[in-house]
Short mmCIF file of C-alpha atoms and ligand atoms in Angstrom, two decimals:
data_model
loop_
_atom_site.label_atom_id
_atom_site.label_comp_id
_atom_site.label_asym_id
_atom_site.label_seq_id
_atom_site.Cartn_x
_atom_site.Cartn_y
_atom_site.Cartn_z
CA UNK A 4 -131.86 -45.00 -65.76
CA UNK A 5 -131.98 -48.08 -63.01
CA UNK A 6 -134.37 -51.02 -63.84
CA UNK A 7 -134.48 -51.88 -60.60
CA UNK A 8 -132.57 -50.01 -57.83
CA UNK A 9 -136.01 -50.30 -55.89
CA UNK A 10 -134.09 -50.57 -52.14
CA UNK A 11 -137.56 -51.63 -50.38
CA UNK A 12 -137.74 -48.20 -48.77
CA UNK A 13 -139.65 -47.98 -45.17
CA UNK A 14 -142.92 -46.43 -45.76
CA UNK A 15 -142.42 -43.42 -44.40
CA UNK A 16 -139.27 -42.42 -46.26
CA UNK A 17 -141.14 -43.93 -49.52
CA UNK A 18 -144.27 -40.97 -48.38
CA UNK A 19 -141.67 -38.68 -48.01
CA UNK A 20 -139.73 -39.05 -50.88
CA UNK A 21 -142.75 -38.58 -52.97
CA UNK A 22 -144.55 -35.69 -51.17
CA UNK A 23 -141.54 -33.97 -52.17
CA UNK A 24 -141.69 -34.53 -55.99
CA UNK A 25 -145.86 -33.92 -56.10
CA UNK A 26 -145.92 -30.88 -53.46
CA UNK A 27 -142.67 -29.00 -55.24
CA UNK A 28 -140.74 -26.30 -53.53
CA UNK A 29 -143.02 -25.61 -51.11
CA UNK A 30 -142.56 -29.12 -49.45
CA UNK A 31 -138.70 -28.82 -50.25
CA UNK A 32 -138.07 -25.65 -48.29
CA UNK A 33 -139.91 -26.77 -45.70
CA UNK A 34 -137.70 -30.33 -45.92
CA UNK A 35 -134.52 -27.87 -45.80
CA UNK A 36 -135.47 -25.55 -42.96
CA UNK A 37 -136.02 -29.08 -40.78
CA UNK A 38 -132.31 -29.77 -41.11
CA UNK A 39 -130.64 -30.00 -37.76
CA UNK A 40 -130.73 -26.61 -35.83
CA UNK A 41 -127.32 -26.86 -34.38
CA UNK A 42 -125.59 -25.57 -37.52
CA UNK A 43 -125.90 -22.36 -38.10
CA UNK A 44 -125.72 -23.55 -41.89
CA UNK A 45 -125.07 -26.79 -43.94
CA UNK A 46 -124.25 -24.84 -46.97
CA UNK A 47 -120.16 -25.43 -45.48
CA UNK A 48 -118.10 -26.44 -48.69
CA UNK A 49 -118.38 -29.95 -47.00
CA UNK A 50 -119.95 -31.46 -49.89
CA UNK A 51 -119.92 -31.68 -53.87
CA UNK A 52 -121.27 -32.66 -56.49
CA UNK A 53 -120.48 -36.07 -57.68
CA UNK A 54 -120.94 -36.15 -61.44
CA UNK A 55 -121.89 -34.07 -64.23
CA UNK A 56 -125.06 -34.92 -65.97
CA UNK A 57 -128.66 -34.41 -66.24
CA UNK A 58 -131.79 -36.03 -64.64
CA UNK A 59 -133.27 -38.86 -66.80
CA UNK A 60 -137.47 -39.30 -66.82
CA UNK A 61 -138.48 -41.42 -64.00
CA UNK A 62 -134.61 -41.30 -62.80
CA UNK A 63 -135.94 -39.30 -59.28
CA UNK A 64 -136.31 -40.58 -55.76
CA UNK A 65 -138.87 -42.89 -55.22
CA UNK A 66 -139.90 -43.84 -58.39
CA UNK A 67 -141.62 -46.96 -58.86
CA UNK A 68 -139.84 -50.18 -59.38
CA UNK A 69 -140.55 -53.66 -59.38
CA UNK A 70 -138.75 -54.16 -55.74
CA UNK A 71 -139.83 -50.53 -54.80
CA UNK A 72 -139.55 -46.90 -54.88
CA UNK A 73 -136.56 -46.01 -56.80
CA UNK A 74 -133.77 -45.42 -53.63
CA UNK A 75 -131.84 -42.66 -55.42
CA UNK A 76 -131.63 -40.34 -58.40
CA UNK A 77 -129.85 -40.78 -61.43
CA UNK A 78 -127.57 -38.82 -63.42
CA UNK A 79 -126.94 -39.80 -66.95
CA UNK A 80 -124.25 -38.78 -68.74
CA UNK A 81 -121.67 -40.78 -71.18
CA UNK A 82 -119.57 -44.23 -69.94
CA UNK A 83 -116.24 -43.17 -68.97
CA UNK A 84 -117.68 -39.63 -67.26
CA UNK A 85 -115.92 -38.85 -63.55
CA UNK A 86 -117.71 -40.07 -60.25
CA UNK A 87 -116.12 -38.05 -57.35
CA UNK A 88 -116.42 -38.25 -53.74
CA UNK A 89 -119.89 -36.11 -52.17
CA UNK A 90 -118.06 -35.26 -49.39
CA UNK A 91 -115.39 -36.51 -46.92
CA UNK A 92 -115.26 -40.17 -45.97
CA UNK A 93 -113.78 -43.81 -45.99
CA UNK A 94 -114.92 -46.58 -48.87
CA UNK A 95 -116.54 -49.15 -46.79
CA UNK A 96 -117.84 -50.92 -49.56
CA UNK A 97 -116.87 -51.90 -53.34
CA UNK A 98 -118.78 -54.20 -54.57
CA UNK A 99 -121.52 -55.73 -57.07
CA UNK A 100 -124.51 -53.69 -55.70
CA UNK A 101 -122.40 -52.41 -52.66
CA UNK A 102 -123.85 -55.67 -50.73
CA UNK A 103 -127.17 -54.23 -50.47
CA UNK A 104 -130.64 -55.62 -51.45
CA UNK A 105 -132.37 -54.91 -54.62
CA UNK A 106 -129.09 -53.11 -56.12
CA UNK A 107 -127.48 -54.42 -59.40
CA UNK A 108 -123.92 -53.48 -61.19
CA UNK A 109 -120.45 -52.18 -59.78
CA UNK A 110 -121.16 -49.82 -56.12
CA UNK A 111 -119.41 -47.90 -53.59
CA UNK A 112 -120.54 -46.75 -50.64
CA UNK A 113 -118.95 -43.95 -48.58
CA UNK A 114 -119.15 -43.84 -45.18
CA UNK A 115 -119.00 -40.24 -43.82
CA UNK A 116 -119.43 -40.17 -39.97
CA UNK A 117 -122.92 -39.46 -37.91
CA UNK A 118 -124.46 -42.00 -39.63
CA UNK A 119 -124.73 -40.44 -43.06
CA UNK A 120 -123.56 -42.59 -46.08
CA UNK A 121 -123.76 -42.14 -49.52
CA UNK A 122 -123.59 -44.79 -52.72
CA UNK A 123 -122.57 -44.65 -56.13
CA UNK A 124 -123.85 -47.29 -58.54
CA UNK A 125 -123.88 -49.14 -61.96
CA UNK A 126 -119.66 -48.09 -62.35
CA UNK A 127 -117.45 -48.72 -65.15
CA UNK A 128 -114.32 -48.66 -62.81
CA UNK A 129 -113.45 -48.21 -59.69
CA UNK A 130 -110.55 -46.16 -58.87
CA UNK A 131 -110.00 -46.00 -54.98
CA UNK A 132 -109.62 -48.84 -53.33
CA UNK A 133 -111.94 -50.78 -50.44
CA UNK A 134 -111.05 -49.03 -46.74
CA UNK A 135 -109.63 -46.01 -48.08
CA UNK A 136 -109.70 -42.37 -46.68
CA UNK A 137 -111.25 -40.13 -49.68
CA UNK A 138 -111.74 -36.45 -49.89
CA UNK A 139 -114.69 -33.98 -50.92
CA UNK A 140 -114.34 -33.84 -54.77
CA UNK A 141 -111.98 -36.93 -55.00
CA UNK A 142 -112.33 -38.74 -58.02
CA UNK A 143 -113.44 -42.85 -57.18
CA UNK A 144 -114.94 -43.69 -60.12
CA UNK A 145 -116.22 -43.44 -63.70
CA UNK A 146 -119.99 -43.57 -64.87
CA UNK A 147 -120.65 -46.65 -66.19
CA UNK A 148 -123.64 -49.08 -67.40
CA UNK A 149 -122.81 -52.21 -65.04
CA UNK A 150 -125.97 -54.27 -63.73
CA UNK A 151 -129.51 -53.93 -64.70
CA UNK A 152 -129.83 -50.59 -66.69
CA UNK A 153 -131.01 -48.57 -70.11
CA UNK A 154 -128.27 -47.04 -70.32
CA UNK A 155 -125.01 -45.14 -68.71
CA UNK A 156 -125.38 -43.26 -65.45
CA UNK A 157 -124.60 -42.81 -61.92
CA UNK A 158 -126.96 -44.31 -59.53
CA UNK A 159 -126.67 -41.73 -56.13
CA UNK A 160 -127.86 -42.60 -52.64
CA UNK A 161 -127.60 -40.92 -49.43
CA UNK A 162 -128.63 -42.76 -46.40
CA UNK A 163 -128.75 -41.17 -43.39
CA UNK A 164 -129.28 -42.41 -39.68
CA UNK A 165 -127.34 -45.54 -40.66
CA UNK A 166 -126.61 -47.84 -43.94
CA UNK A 167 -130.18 -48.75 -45.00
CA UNK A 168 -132.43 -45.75 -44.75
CA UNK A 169 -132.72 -43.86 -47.76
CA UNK A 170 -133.22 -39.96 -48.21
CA UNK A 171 -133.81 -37.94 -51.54
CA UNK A 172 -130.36 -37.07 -52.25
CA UNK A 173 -131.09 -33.74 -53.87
CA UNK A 174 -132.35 -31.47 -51.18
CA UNK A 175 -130.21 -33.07 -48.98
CA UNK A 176 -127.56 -32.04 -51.19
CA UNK A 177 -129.63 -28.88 -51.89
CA UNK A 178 -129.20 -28.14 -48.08
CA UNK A 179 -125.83 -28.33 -48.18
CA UNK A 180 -125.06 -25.76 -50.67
CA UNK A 181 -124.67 -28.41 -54.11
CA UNK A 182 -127.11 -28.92 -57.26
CA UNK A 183 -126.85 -32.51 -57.85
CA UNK A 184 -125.89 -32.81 -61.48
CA UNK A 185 -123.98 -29.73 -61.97
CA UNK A 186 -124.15 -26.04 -60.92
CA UNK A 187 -122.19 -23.40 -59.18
CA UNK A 188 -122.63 -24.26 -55.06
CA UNK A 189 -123.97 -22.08 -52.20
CA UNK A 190 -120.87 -21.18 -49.56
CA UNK A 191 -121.82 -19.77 -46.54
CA UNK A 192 -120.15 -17.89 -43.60
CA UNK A 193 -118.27 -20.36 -41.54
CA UNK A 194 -117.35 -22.71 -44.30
CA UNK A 195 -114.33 -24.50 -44.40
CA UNK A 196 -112.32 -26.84 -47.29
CA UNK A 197 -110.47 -26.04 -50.70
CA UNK A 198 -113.68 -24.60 -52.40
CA UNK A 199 -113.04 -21.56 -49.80
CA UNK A 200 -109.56 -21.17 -50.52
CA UNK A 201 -110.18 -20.96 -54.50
CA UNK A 202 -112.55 -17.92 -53.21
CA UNK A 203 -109.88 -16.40 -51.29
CA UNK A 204 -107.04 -16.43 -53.79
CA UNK A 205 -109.75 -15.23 -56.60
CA UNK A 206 -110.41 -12.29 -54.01
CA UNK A 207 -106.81 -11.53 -53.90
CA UNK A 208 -106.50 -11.20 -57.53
CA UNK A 209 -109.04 -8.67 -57.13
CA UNK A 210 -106.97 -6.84 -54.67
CA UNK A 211 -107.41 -8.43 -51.17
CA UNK A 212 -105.17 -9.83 -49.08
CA UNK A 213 -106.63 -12.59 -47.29
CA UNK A 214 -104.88 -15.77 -45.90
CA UNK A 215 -105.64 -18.47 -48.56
CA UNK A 216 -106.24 -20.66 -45.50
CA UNK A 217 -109.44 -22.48 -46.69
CA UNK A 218 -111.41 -20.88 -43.40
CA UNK A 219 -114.39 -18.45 -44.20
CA UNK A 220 -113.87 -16.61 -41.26
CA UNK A 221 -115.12 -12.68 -40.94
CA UNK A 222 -112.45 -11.27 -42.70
CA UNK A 223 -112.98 -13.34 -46.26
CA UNK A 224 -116.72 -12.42 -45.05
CA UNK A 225 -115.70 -8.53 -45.30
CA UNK A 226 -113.97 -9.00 -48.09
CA UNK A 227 -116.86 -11.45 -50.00
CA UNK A 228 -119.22 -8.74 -49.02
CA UNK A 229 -117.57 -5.85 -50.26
CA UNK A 230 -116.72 -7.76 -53.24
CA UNK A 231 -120.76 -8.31 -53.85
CA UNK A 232 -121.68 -4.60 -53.05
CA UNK A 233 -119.15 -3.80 -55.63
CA UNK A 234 -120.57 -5.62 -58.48
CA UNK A 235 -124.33 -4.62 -57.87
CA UNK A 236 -124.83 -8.18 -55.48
CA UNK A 237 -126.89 -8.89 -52.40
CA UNK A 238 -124.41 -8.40 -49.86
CA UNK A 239 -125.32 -11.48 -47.57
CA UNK A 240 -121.95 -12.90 -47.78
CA UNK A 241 -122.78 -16.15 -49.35
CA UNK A 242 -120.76 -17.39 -52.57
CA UNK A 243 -123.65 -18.91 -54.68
CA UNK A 244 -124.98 -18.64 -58.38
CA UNK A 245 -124.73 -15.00 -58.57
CA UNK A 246 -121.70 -14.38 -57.29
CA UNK A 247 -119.31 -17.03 -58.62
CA UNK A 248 -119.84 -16.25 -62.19
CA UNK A 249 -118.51 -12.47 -61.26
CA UNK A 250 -115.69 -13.91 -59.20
CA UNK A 251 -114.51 -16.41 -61.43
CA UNK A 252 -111.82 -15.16 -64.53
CA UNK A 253 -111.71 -17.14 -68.12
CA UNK A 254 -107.81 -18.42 -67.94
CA UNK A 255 -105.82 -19.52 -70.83
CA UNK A 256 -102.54 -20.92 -71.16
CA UNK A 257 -99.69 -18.12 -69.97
CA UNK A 258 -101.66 -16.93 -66.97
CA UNK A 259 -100.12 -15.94 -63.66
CA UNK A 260 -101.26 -14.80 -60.73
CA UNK A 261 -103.66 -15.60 -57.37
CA UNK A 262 -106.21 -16.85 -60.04
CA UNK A 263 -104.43 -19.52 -61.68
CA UNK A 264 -103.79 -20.89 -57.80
CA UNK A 265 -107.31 -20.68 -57.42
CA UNK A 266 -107.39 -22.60 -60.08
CA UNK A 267 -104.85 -25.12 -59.13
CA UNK A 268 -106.78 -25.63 -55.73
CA UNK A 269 -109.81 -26.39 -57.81
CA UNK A 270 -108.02 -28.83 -60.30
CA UNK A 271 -106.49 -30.77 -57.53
CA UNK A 272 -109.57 -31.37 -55.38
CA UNK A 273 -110.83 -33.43 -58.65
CA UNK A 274 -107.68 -35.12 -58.22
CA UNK A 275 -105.50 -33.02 -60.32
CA UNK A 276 -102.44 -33.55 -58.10
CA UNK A 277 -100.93 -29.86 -59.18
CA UNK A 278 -97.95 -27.64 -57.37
CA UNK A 279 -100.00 -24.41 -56.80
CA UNK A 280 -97.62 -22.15 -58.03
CA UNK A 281 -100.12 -19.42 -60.08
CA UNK A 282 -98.29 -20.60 -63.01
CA UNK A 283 -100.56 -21.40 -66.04
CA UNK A 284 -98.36 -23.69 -68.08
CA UNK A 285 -98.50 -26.73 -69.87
CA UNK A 286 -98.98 -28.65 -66.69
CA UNK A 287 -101.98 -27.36 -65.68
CA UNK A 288 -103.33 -26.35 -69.12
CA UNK A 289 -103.16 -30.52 -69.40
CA UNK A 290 -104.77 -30.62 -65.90
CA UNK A 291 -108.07 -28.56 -67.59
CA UNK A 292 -108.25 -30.43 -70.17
CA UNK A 293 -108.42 -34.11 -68.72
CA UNK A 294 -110.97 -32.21 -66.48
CA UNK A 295 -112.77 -30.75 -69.24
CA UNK A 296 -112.62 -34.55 -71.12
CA UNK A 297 -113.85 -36.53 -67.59
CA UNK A 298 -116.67 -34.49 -67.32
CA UNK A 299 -117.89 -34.11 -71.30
CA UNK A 300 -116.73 -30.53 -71.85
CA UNK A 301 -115.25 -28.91 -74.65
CA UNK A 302 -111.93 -30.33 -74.00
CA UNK A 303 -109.84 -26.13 -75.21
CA UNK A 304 -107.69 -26.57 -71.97
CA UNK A 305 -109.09 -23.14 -71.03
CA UNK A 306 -111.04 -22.03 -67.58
CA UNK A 307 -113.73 -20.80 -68.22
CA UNK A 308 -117.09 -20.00 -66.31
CA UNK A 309 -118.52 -23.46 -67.18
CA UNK A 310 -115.61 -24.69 -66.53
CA UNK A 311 -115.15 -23.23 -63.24
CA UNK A 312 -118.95 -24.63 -62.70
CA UNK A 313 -117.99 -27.99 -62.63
CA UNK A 314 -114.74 -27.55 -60.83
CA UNK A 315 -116.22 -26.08 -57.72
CA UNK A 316 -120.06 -27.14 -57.85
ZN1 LIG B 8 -131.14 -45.45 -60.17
#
């Protein structure tokens, strides 16, 4: 975890940041249902997760440290290990502690509109450049052990309501549908982005015939539901932990159909850079396995559910 990474948090956020972690889910649901009213739901395929690990002790939000509460949350995993893109947004910084106080080791920081930013420290390498566009699930960076640190991991931030001011990044991300660290994600009605398409051409496998357009309108809705009433499932229309690992298929090498382009939209928004053609061939039995290998999984070259977790959590 961070030595330091203490970002002199505001008092208030510091409180809140620690109410959370004493006062457990209670406090947490109530943090969620204060979201902003005007969405119907944040849980919109918007967001990701950013890397695959677990939570080190005394890695959470608002942790002490020397400088102050800890400003993110860490997740460890092995030097080398993929950093991707949260969500949507331009690299406005790249840079030895992104240019912020009290940070240490290679950063970037993400811009993403409406004053929400999010920042990814102690990196091994950078790959995206400074003022580039990036997408949900783009792949910027590896995991490193850069700056002042015990040990490999990836340093997360969100700030919200400008560069500065610090939330806890995991039920903010929580909100949004995505388990920091790995696990399936939470799609609701309305959602938009390649996370809905993989549903839709997985649901056409099965026999529907929706428009792989990436748009969870009401008829992917009809068909999600009936899909879920099916297979013994709360019918609320949301693709979360119980329904993905029904929906998703273990693929292997020679595989062909509306799955394996479900697949192929999955591979390429972790960068994959795949024709979706519902061919499983060498091409895209490669494409798993540098997946599988950038995110410490048994490297088989073969989709399966956990797998399939990582690709679209
Ligand atoms: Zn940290």
């Amino acid at each position: 975890m961070c030595e330091s990474c203490g970002a002199k948090l505001s008092r208030r956020r510091a409180l809140t940041g620690l109410g959370i972690s004493v006062l457990g889910m209670t406090a947490l649901g109530a943090t969620i249902s204060a979201a902003p009213a005007s969405a119907a739901t944040l849980k919109n395929a918007a967001w990701c997760n950013p890397a695959l690990g677990r939570f080190p002790d005394g890695g959470h939000y608002g942790a002490p440290r020397p400088g102050g509460p800890h400003a993110g949350q860490d997740v460890t995993n092995s030097t080398g290990t993929a950093v991707y893109a949260a969500a949507a947004g331009t690299v406005i910084r790249r840079s030895w502690g992104g240019g912020l106080g009290g940070r240490t080791g290679n950063a970037i920081v993400l811009s993403h509109g409406g004053g929400i930013y999010t920042y990814y420290g102690h990196l091994d390498a950078y790959r995206v450049a400074l003022g580039k566009s990036v997408s949900a699930g783009q792949r910027i960076a590896d995991m490193g052990a850069t700056g002042n640190v015990t040990g490999p991991h990836l340093h997360f931030e969100v700030h919200s309501g400008g560069l500065g001011p610090t939330v806890n990044p995991v039920p903010f991300l929580a909100a949004r549908g995505v388990d920091l660290g790995g696990g399936w994600p939470r799609i609701d009605p309305g959602a938009r982005g390649a996370t809905v398409t993989v549903i839709q051409h997985l649901l056409n496998q099965r026999g529907s015939e929706l428009v792989a357009d990436g748009n969870y309108g009401s008829v992917s809705v009809t068909a999600v539901k009936r899909f879920q009433q099916t297979n013994g499932l709360a019918d609320d229309g949301q693709v979360g932990p119980a329904t993905w690992p029904k929906l998703v298929p273990s693929l292997n090498q020679g595989a062909r159909g509306h799955h394996v382009r479900g697949l192929q939209v999955a591979l390429n928004k972790r960068s994959a850079g795949l024709l979706v053609d519902g061919e499983f061939a060498g091409v895209t039995a490669t494409a798993v396995r540098d997946f599988q290998r950038a995110n410490r999984l048994v490297a088989d070259g073969n989709a399966g559910p956990i797998t399939w977790r990582a690709l679209v959590g």
